[in-house]
Short mmCIF file of C-alpha atoms and ligand atoms in Angstrom, two decimals:
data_model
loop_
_atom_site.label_atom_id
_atom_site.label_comp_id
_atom_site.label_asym_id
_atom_site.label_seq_id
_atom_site.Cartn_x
_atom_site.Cartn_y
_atom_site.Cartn_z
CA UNK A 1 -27.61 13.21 14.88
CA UNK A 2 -29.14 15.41 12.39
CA UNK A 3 -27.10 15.99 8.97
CA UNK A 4 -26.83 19.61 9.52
CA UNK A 5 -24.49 17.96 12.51
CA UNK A 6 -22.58 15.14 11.03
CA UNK A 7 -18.72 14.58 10.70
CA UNK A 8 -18.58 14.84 7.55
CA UNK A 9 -21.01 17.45 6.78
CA UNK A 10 -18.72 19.69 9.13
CA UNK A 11 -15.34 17.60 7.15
CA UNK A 12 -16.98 19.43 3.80
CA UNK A 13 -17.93 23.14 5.38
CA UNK A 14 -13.86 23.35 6.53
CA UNK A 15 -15.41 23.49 10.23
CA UNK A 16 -13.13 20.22 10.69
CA UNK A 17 -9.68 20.21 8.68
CA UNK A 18 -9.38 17.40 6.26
CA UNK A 19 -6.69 16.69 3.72
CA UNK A 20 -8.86 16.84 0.43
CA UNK A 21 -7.96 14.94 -2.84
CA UNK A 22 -11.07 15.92 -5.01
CA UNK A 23 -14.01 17.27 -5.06
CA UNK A 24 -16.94 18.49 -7.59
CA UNK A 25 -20.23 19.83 -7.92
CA UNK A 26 -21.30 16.71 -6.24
CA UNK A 27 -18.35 14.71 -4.73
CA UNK A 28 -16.21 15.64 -2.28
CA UNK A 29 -12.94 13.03 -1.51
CA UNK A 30 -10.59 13.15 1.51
CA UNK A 31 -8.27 10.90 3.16
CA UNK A 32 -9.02 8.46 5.92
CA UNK A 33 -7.37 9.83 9.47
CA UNK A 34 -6.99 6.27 10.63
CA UNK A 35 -5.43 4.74 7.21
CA UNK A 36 -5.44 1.04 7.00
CA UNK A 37 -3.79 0.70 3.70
CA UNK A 38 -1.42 3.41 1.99
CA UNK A 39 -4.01 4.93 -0.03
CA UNK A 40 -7.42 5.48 1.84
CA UNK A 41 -9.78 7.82 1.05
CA UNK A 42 -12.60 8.58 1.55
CA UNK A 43 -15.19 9.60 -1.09
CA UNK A 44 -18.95 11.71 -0.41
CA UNK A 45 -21.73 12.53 -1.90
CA UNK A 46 -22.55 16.75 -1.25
CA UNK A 47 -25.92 15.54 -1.02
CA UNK A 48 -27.41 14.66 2.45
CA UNK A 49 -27.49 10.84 1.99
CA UNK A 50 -27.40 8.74 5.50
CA UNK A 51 -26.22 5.42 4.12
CA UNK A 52 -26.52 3.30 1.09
CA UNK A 53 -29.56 1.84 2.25
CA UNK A 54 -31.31 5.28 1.73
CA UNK A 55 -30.67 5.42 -1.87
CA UNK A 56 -33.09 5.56 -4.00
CA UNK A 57 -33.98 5.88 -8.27
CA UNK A 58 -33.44 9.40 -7.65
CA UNK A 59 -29.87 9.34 -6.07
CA UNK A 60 -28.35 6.93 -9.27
CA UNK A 61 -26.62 9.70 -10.83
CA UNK A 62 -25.14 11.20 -7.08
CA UNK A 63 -23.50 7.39 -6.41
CA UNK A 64 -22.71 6.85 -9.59
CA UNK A 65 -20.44 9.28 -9.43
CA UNK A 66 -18.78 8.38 -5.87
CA UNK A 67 -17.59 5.52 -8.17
CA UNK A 68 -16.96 7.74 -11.04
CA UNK A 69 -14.81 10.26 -9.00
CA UNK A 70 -12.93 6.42 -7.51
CA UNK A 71 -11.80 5.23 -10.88
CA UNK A 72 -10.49 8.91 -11.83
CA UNK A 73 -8.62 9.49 -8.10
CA UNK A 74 -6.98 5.44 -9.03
CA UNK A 75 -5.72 6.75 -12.63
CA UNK A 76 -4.42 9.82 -11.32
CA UNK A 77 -3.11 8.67 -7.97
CA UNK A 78 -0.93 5.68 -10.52
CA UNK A 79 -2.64 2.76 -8.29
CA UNK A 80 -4.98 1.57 -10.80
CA UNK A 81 -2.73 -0.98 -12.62
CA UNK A 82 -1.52 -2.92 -9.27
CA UNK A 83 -5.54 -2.51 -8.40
CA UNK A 84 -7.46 -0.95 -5.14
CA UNK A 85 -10.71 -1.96 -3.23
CA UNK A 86 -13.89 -0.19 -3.18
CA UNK A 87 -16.02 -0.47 0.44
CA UNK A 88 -19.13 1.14 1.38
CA UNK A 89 -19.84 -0.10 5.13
CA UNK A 90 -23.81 -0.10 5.86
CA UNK A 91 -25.14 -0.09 9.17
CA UNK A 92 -24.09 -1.10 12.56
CA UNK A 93 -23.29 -5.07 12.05
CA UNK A 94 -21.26 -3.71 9.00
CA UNK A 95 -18.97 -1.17 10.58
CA UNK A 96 -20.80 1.88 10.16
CA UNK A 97 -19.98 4.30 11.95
CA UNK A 98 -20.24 8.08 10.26
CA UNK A 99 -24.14 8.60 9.34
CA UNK A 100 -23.14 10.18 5.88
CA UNK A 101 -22.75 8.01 2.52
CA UNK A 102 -19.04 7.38 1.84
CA UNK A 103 -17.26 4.87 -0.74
CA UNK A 104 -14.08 3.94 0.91
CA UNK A 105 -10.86 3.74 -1.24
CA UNK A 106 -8.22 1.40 -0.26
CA UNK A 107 -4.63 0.63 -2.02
CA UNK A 108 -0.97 0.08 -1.76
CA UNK A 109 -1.15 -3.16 -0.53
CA UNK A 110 -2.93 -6.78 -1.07
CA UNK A 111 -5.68 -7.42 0.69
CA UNK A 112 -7.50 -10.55 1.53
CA UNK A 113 -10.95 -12.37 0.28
CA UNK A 114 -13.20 -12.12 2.36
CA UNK A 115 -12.97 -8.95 4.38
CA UNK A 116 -13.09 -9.28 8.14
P1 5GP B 1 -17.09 3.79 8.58
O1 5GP B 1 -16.55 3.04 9.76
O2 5GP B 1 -18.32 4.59 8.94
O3 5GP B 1 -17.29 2.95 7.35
O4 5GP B 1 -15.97 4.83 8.17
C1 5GP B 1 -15.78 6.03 8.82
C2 5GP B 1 -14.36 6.46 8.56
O5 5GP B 1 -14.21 7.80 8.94
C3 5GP B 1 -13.31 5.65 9.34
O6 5GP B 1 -12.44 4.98 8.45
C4 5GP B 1 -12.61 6.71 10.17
O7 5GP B 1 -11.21 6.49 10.30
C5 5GP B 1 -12.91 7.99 9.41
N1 5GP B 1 -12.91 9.18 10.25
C6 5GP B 1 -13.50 9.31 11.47
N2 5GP B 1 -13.31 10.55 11.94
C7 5GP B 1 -12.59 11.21 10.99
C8 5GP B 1 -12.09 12.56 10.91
O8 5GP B 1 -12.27 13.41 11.78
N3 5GP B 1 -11.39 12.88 9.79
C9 5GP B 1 -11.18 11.99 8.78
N4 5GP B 1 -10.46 12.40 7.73
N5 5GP B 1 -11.63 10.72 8.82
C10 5GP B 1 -12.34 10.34 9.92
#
């Protein structure tokens, strides 16, 4: 699938309705359609990134900020005192399964050590 033709690239261009909680000149943050906590979002890069294991020196500043834009949407979403959970799934064996960079962001409930 080229990423002219991914979910999320279509998710961002309003060709596929999303509920959006943020966005920026480089982020772009919406929720989850299959929740598995009460907060789950999920937070982009603009910038045509397949996966984590892509990055590169060049793409610091883009994924910093997918973490950047997480601790703002924690403050002013009022679940950053009880805490949340961070998740970027990479490849297949991982869970994988949207070929566009996203930083998931789960809260409103505890969650268990380690992950399934
Ligand atoms: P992954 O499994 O790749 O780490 O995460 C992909 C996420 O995208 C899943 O949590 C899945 O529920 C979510 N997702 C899949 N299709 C859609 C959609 O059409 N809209 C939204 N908002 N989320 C989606």
């Amino acid at each position: 699938m080229s990423q002219n033709d991914n979910l999320f690239k279509k998710i961002m261009r309003g060709e596929i309705p999303s509920s959006k909680v943020y966005e920026d000149d480089d982020v772009f943050a919406f929720n989850d359609i299959s929740p598995v906590a009460p907060t789950h979002i999920l937070i982009i890069p603009k910038a045509p990134i397949d996966s984590l294991d892509e990055l590169t020196d060049d793409d610091a500043t883009t994924a910093g900020k997918l973490l950047v834009a997480a601790s703002k949407l924690a403050k002013k979403l009022g679940f950053s005192k009880d805490g949340y959970r961070c998740v970027i799934n990479t490849g297949a064996q991982a869970g994988q399964t949207v070929p566009h960079l996203h930083l998931h962001l789960i809260a409103g409930r505890d969650f268990i050590w380690p992950p399934g």
